[in-house]
Tab-separated table of C-alpha atoms and ligand atoms in Angstrom:
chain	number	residue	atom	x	y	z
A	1	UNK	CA	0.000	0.000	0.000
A	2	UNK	CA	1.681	3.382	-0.880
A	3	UNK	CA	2.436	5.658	1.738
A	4	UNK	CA	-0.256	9.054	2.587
A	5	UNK	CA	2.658	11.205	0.896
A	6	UNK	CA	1.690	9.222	-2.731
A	7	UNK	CA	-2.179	9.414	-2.088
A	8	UNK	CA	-4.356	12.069	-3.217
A	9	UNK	CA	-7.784	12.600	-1.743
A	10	UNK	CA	-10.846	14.678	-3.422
A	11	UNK	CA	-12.479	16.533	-0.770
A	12	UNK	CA	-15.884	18.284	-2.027
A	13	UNK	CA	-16.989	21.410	-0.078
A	14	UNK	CA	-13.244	21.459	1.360
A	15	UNK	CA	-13.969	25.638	2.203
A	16	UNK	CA	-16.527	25.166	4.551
A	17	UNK	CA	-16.256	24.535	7.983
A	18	UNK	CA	-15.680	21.146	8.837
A	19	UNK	CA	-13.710	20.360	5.473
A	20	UNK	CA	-11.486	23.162	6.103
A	21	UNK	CA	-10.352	21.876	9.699
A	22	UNK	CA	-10.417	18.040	7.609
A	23	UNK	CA	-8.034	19.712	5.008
A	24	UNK	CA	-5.533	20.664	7.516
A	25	UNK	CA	-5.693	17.183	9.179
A	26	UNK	CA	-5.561	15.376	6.304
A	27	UNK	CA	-2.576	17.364	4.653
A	28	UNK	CA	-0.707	17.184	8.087
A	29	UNK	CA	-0.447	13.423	7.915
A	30	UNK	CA	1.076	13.791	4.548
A	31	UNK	CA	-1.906	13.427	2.097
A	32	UNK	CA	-2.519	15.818	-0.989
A	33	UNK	CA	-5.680	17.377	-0.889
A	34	UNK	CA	-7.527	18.203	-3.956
A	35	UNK	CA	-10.619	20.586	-3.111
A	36	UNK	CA	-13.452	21.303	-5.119
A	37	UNK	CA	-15.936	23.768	-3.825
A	38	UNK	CA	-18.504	26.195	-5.403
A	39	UNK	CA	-18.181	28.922	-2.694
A	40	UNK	CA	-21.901	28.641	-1.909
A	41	UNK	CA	-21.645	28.862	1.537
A	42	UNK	CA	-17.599	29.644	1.877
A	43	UNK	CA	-15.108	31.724	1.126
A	44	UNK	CA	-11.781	31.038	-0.747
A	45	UNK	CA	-9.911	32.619	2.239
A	46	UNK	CA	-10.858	29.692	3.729
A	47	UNK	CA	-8.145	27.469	1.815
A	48	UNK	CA	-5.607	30.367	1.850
A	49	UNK	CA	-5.424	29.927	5.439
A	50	UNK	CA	-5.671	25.997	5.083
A	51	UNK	CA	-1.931	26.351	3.047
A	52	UNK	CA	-0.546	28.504	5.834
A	53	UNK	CA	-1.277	26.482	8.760
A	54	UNK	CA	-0.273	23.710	7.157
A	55	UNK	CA	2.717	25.000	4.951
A	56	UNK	CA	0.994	23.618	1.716
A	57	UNK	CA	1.525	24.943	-1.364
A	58	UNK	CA	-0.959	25.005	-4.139
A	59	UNK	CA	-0.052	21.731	-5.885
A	60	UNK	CA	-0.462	19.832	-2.189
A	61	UNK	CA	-3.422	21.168	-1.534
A	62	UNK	CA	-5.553	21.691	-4.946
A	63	UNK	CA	-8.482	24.422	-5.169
A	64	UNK	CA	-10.936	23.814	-8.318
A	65	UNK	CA	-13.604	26.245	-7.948
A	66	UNK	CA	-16.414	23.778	-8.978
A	67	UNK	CA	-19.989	22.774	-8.466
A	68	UNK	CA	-20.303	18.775	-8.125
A	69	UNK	CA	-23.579	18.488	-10.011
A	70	UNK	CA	-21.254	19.050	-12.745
A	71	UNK	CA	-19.613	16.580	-14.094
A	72	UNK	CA	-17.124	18.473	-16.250
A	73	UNK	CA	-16.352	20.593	-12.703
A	74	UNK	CA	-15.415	16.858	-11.142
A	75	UNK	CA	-13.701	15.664	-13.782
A	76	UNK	CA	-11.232	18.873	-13.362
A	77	UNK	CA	-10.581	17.603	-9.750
A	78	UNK	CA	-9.786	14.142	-10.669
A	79	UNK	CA	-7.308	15.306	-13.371
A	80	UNK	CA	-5.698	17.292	-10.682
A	81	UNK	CA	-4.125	13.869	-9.520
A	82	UNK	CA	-4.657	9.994	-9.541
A	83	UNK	CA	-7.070	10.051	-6.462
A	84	UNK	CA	-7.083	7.316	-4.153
A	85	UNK	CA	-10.584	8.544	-2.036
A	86	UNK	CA	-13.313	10.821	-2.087
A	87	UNK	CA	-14.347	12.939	1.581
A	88	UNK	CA	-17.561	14.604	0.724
A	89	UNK	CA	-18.499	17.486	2.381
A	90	UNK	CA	-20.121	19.093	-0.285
A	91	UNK	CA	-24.141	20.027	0.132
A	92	UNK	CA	-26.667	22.908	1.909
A	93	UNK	CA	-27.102	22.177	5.943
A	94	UNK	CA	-29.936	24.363	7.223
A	95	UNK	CA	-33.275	22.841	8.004
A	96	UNK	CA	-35.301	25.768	8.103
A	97	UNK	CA	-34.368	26.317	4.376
A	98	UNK	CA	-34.790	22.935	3.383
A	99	UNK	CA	-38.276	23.151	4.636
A	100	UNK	CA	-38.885	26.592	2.212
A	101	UNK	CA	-36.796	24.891	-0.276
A	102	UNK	CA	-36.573	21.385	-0.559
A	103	UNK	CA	-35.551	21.299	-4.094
A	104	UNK	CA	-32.614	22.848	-3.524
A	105	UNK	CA	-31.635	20.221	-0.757
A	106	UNK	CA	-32.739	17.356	-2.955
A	107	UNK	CA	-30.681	19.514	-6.132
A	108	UNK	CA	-27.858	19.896	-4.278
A	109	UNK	CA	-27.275	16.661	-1.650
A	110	UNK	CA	-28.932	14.261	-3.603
A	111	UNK	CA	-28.457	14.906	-7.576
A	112	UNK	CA	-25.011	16.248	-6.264
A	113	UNK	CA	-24.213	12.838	-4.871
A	114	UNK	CA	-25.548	10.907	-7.985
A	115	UNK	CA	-23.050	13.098	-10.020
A	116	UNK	CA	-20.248	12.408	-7.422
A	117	UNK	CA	-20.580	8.642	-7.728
A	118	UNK	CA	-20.463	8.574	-11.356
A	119	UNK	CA	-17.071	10.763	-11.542
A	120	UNK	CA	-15.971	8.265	-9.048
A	121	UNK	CA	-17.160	5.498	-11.362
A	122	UNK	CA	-15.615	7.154	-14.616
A	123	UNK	CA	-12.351	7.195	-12.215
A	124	UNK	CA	-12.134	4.259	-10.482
A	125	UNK	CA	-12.414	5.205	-7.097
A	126	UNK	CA	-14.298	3.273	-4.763
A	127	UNK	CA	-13.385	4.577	-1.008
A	128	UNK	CA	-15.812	7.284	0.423
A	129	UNK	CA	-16.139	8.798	3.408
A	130	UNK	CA	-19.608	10.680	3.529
A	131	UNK	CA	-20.854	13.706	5.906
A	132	UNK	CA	-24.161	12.089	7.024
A	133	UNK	CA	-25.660	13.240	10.680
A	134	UNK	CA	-27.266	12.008	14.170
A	135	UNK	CA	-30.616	14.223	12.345
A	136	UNK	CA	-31.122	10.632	10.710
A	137	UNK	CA	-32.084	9.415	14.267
A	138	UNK	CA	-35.315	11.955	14.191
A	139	UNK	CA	-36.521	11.607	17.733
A	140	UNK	CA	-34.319	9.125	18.698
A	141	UNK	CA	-35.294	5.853	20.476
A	142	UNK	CA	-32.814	6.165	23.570
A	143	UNK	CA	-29.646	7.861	24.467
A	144	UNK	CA	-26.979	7.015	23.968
A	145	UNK	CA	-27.352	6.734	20.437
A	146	UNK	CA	-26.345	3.153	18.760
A	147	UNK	CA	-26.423	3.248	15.296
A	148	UNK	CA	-28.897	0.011	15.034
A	149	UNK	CA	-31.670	2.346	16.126
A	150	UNK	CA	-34.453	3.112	14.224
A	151	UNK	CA	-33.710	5.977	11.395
A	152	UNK	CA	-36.304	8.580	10.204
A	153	UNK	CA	-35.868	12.109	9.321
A	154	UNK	CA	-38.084	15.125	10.008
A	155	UNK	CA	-37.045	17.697	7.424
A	156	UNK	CA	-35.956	17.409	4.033
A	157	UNK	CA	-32.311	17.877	4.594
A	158	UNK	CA	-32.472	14.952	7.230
A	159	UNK	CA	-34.528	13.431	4.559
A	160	UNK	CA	-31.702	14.068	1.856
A	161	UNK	CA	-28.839	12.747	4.344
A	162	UNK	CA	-30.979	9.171	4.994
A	163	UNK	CA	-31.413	9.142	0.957
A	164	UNK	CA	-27.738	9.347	0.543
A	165	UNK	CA	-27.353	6.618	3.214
A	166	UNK	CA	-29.269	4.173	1.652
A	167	UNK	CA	-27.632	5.442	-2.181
A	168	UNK	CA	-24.423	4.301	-1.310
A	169	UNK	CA	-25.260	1.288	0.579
A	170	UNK	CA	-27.127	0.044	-2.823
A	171	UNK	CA	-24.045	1.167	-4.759
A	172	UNK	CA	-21.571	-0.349	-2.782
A	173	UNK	CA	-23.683	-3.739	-2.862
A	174	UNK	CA	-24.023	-3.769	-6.677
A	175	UNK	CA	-20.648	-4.018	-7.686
A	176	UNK	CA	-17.369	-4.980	-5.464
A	177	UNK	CA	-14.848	-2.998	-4.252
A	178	UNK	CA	-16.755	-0.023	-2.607
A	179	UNK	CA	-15.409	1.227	1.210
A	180	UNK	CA	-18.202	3.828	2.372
A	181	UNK	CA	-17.814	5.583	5.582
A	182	UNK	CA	-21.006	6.797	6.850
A	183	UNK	CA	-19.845	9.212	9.538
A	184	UNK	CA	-23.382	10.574	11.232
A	185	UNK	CA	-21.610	13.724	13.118
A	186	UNK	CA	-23.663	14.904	16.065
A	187	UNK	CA	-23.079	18.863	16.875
A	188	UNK	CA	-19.756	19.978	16.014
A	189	UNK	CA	-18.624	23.800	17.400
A	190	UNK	CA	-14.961	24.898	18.043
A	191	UNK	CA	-12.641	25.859	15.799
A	192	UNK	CA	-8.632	24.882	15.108
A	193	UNK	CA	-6.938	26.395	17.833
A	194	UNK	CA	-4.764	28.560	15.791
A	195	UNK	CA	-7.819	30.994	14.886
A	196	UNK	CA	-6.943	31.158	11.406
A	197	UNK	CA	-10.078	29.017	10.745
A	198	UNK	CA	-13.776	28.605	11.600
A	199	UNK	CA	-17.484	28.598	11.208
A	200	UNK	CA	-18.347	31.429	9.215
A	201	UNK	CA	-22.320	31.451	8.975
A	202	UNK	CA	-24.077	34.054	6.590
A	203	UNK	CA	-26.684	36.283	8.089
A	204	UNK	CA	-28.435	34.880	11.658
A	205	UNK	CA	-26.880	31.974	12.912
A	206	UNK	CA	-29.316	29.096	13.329
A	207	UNK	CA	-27.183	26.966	16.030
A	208	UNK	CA	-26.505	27.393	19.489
A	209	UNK	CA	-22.537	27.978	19.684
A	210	UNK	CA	-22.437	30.572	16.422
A	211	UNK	CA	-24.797	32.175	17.925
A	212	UNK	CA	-23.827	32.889	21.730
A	213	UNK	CA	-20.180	33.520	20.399
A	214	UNK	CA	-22.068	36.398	17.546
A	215	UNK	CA	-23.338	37.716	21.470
A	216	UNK	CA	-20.161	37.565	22.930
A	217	UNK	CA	-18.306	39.760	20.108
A	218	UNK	CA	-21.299	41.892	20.382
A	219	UNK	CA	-22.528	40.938	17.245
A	220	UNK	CA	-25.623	40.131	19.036
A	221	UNK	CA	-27.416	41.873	22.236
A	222	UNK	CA	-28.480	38.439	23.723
A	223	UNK	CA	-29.775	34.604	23.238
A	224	UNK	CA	-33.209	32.940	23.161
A	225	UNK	CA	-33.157	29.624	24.773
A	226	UNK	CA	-34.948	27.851	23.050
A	227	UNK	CA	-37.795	26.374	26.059
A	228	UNK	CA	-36.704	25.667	28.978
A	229	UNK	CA	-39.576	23.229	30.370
A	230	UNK	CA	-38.318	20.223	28.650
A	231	UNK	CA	-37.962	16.944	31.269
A	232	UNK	CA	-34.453	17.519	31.326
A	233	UNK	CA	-32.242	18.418	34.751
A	234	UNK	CA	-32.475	22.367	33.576
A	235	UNK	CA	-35.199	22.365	31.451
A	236	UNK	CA	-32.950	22.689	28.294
A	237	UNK	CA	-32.526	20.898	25.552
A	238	UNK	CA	-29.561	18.127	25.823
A	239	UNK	CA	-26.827	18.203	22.640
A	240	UNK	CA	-23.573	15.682	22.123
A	241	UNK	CA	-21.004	18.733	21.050
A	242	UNK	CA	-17.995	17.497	19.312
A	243	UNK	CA	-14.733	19.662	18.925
A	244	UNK	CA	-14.438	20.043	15.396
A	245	UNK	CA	-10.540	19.348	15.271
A	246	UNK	CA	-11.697	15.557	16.908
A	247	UNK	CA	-14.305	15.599	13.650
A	248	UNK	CA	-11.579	16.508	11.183
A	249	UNK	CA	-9.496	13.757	12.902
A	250	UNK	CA	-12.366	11.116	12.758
A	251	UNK	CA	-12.124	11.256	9.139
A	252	UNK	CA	-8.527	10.388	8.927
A	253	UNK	CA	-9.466	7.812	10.909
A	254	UNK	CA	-12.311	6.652	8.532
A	255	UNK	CA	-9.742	6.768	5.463
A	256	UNK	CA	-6.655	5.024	7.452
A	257	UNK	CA	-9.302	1.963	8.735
A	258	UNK	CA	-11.184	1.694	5.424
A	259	UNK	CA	-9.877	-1.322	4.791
A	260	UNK	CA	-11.893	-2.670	7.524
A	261	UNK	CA	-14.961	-1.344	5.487
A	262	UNK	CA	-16.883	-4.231	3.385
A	263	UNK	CA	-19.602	-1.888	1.427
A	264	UNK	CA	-21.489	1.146	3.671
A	265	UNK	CA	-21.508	1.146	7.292
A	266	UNK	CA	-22.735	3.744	9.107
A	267	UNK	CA	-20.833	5.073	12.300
A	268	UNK	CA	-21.215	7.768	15.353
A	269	UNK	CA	-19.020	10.415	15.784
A	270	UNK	CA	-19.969	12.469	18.642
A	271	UNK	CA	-18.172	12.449	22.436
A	272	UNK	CA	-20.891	10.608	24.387
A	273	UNK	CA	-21.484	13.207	26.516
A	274	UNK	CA	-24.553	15.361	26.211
A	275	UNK	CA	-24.925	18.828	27.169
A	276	UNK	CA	-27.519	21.345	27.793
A	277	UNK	CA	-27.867	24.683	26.628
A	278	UNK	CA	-27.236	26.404	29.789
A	279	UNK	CA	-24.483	24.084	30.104
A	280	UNK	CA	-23.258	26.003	27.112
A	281	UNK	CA	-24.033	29.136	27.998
A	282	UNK	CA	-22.134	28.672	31.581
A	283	UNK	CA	-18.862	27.372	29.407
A	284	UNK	CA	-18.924	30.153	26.992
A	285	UNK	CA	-19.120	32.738	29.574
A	286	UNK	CA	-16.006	30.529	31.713
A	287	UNK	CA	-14.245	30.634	27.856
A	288	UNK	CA	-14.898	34.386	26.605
A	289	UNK	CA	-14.972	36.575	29.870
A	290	UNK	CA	-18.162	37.986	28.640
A	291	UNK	CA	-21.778	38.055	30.624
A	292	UNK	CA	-23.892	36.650	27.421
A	293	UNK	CA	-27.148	37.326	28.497
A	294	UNK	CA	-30.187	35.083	27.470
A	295	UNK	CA	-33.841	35.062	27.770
A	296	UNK	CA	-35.864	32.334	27.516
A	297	UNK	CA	-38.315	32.134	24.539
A	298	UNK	CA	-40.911	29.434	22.977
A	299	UNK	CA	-39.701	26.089	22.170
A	300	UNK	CA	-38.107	25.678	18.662
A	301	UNK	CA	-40.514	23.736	15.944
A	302	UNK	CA	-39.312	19.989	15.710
A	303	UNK	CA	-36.840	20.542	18.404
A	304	UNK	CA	-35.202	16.867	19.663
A	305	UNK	CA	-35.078	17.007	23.566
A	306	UNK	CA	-32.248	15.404	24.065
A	307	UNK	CA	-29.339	13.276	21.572
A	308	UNK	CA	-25.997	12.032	22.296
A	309	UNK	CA	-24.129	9.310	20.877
A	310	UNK	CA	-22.802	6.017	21.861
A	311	UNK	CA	-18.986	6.331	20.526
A	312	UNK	CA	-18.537	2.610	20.733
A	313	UNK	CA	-18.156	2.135	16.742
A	314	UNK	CA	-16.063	4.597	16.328
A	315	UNK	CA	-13.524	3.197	18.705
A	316	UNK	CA	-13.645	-0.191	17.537
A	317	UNK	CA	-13.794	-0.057	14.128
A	318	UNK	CA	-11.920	3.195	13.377
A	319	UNK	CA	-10.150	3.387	16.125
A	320	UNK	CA	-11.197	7.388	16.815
A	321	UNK	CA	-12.118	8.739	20.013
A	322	UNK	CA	-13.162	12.480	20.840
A	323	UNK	CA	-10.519	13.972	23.389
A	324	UNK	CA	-11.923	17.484	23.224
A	325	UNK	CA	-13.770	19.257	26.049
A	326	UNK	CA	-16.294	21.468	26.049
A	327	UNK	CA	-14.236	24.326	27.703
A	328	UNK	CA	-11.896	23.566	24.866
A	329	UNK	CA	-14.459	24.148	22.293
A	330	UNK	CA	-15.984	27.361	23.807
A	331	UNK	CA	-11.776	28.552	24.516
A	332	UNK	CA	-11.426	27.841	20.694
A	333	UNK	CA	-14.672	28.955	19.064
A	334	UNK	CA	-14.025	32.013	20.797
A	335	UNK	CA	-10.385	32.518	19.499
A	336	UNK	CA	-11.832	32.559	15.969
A	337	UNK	CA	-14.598	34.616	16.669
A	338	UNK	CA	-12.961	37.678	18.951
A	339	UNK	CA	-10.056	37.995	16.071
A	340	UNK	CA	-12.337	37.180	12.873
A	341	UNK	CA	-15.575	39.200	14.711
A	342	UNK	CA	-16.990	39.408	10.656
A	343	UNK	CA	-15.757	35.659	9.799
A	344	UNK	CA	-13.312	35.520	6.745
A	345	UNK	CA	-14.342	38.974	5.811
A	346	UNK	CA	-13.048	40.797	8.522
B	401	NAD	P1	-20.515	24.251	5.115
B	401	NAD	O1	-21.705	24.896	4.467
B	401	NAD	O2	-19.572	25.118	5.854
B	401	NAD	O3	-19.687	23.418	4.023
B	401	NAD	C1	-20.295	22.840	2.876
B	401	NAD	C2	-19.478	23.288	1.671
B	401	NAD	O4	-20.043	22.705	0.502
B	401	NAD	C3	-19.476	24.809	1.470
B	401	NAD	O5	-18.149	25.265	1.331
B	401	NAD	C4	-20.301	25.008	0.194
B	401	NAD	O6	-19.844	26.146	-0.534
B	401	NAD	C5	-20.067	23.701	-0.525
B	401	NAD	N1	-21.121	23.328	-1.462
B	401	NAD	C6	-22.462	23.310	-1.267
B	401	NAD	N2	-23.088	22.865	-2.361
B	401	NAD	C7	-22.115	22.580	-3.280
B	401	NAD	C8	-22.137	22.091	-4.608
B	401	NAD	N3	-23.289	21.796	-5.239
B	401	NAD	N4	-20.952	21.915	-5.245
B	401	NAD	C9	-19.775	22.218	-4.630
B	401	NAD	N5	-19.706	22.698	-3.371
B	401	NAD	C10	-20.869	22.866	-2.710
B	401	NAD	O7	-21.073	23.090	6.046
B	401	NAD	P2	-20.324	22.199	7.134
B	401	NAD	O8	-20.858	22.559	8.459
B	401	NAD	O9	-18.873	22.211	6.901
B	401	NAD	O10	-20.938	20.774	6.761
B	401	NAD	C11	-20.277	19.877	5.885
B	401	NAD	C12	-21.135	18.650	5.693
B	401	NAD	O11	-21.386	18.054	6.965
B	401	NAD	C13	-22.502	18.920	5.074
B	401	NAD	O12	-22.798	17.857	4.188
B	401	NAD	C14	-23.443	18.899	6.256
B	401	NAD	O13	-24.734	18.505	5.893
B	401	NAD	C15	-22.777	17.860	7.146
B	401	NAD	N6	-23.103	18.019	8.565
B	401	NAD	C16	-22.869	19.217	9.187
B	401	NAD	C17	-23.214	19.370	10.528
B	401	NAD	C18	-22.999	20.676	11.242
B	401	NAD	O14	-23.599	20.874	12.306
B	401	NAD	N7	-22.171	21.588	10.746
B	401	NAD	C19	-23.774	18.300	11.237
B	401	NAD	C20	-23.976	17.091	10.569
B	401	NAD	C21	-23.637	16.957	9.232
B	402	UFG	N1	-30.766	26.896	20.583
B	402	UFG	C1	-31.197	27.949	21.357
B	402	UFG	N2	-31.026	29.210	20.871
B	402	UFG	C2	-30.442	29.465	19.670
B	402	UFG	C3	-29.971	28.372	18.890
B	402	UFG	C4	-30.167	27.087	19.380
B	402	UFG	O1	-31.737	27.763	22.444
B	402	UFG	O2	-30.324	30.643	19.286
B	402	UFG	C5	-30.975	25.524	21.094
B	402	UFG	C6	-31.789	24.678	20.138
B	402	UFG	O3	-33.179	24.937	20.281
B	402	UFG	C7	-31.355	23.283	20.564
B	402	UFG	C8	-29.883	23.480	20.973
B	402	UFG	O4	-29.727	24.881	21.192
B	402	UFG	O5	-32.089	22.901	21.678
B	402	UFG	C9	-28.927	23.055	19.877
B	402	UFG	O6	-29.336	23.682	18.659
B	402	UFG	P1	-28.458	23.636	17.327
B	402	UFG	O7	-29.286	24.287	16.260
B	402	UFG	O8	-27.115	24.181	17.586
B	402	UFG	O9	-28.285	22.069	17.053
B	402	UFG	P2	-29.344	20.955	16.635
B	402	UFG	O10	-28.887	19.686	17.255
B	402	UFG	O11	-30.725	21.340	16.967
B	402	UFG	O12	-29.197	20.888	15.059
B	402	UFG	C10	-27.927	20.862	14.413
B	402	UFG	C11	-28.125	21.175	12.946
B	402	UFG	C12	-28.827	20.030	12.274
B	402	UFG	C13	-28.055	18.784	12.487
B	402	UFG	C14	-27.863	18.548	13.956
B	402	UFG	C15	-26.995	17.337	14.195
B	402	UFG	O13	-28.894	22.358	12.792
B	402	UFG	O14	-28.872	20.261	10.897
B	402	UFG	O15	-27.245	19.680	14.561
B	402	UFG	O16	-25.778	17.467	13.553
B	402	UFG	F1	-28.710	17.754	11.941
């Protein structure tokens, strides 16, 4: 088996946030990167500072400015260099809009996938490792989260993700040869600890640690909770938050173990601890020095009361483990935010 040095790996929506921390994992443990991205939702900055913290120059770490439902677009990445694996980032993430928009969602995740897997065909690559997430699980059936429980999604992106799921476990059972990661992430926050590179969300953040750091800058006067008569200890509603540097490094994992990997298995990655949102709050204020005030508002439509994985998988068959803690991921998010208060545009 050649060495990481010799392999090349096409990473699709590599400027966004979690394939921009994956880029700088990936690249530190010697593989070329090859990114293809259509900037929907991320800014070329993004792999600017991915080549500085990691001292790549642009032939190690590859930028085609590309949309994967076209095929022409892919085919430009692949020429880039014999690739070896696919990490696919690449689709739209926000519920609410996949609700106004579902076509869009089913446009981009789906039809974008269907696209991806044929350049893969026309290329001969058959090792994937696929951004799915815990959303799958719905309302799940108990916590911890094992991934034998029941699946069923309750918006049209969760909807998209569980299409893609079962899309690749048909493809990889039709012909031989296919390794497909299914990595369900649960709520990844933080940033690399450097700074240089985080989440970057357009207009009103939607999730909990975007948000309360946009209040901490003073971006933001306060937060809503969210409810807080739910049956949990504080009435809050109970998240597994992941570092996103252990996420990045859970996909290295996925690619160094996919030999293990007979067709598409589907696997946690999450820190088995859950968390409330005043938990949150109480670590963000420890992390930023700043008061963050909240008030407490309606429940959110089709909130999940509380999810948090079972890691057990992960550890056994890819042999990843978070090692982040929350403190850390407040301590880092916060790094990012206080010297990027406008994201990559400051
Ligand atoms: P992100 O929006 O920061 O990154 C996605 C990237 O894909 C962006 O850079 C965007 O420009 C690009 N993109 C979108 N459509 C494209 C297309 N048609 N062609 C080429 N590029 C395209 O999101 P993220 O938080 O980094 O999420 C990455 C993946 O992980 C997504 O598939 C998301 O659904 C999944 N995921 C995210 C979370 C989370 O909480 N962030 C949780 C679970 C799963
Ligand atoms: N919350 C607030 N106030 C806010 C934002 C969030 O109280 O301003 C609460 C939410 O109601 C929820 C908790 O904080 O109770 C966490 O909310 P997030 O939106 O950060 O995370 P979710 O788990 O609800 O959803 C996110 C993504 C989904 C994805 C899921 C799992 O939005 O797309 O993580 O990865 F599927």
């Amino acid at each position: 088996m050649s060495e990481p040095e010799d392999r090349t790996v096409v990473v699709t929506g590599g400027a966004g946030y979690i394939g921009s921390h994956t880029c700088v994992v990936l690249l530190e443990a010697g593989w070329r990167v090859v990114v293809i991205d259509n900037l929907d939702n991320s800014s070329e900055v993004a792999i600017d500072r991915v080549r500085e913290l990691t001292g790549a120059d642009a032939d190690r770490c590859a930028f085609v400015e590309g949309d994967i439902r076209e095929p022409a677009d892919l085919d430009r990445a692949f020429a880039v260099g014999d690739a070896a694996a696919v990490v696919h980032f690449a689709g739209r993430k926000a519920v609410g809009e996949s609700v106004d928009h579902p076509l869009w969602y089913y446009d981009h995740n789906v039809g974008g996938t269907v696209c991806l897997l044929e350049a893969m065909q026309r290329h001969g690559v058959r090792d994937l490792v696929f951004s799915s997430s815990c959303t799958v699980y719905g309302e799940p059936e108990g916590v911890p989260i094992t991934e034998g429980m029941r699946v069923g999604a309750q918006s049209p992106y969760g909807r998209t993700k569980l299409i893609i799921e079962e899309m690749l476990a048909d493809v990889a059972a039709s012909e031989p040869g296919w390794r497909v990661a299914l990595l369900r992430y649960f709520n990844p926050v933080g940033a690399h600890p450097s700074g240089r590179i985080g989440e970057d969300p357009v207009g009103i953040p939607n999730n909990l640690m975007p948000y309360i750091m946009q209040v901490a800058v003073g971006r933001r006067d306060h937060l809503t909770v969210n409810g807080d008569d739910y049956p949990t200890p504080d009435g809050t509603c109970i998240r597994d938050y992941l570092h996103v540097v252990d996420l990045a490094e859970g996909h290295l994992a996925a690619l160094d173990h996919i030999d293990r990997l007979d067709g598409a298995i589907a696997v946690n990655l999450g820190t088995g601890v859950g968390s409330s949102v005043l938990d949150v709050v109480h670590a963000a204020r420890a992390a930023t020095g700043q008061p963050i005030p909240y008030e407490v508002g309606p429940r959110r439509a089709g909130d999940v009361v509380a999810a948090w994985a079972d890691p057990t998988a992960a550890a056994e068959l890819l042999g990843w483990r978070a090692t982040r803690t929350l403190d850390e991921m407040c301590a880092d998010h916060w790094r990012w935010q206080a010297t990027n208060p406008a994201g990559y545009a400051s």
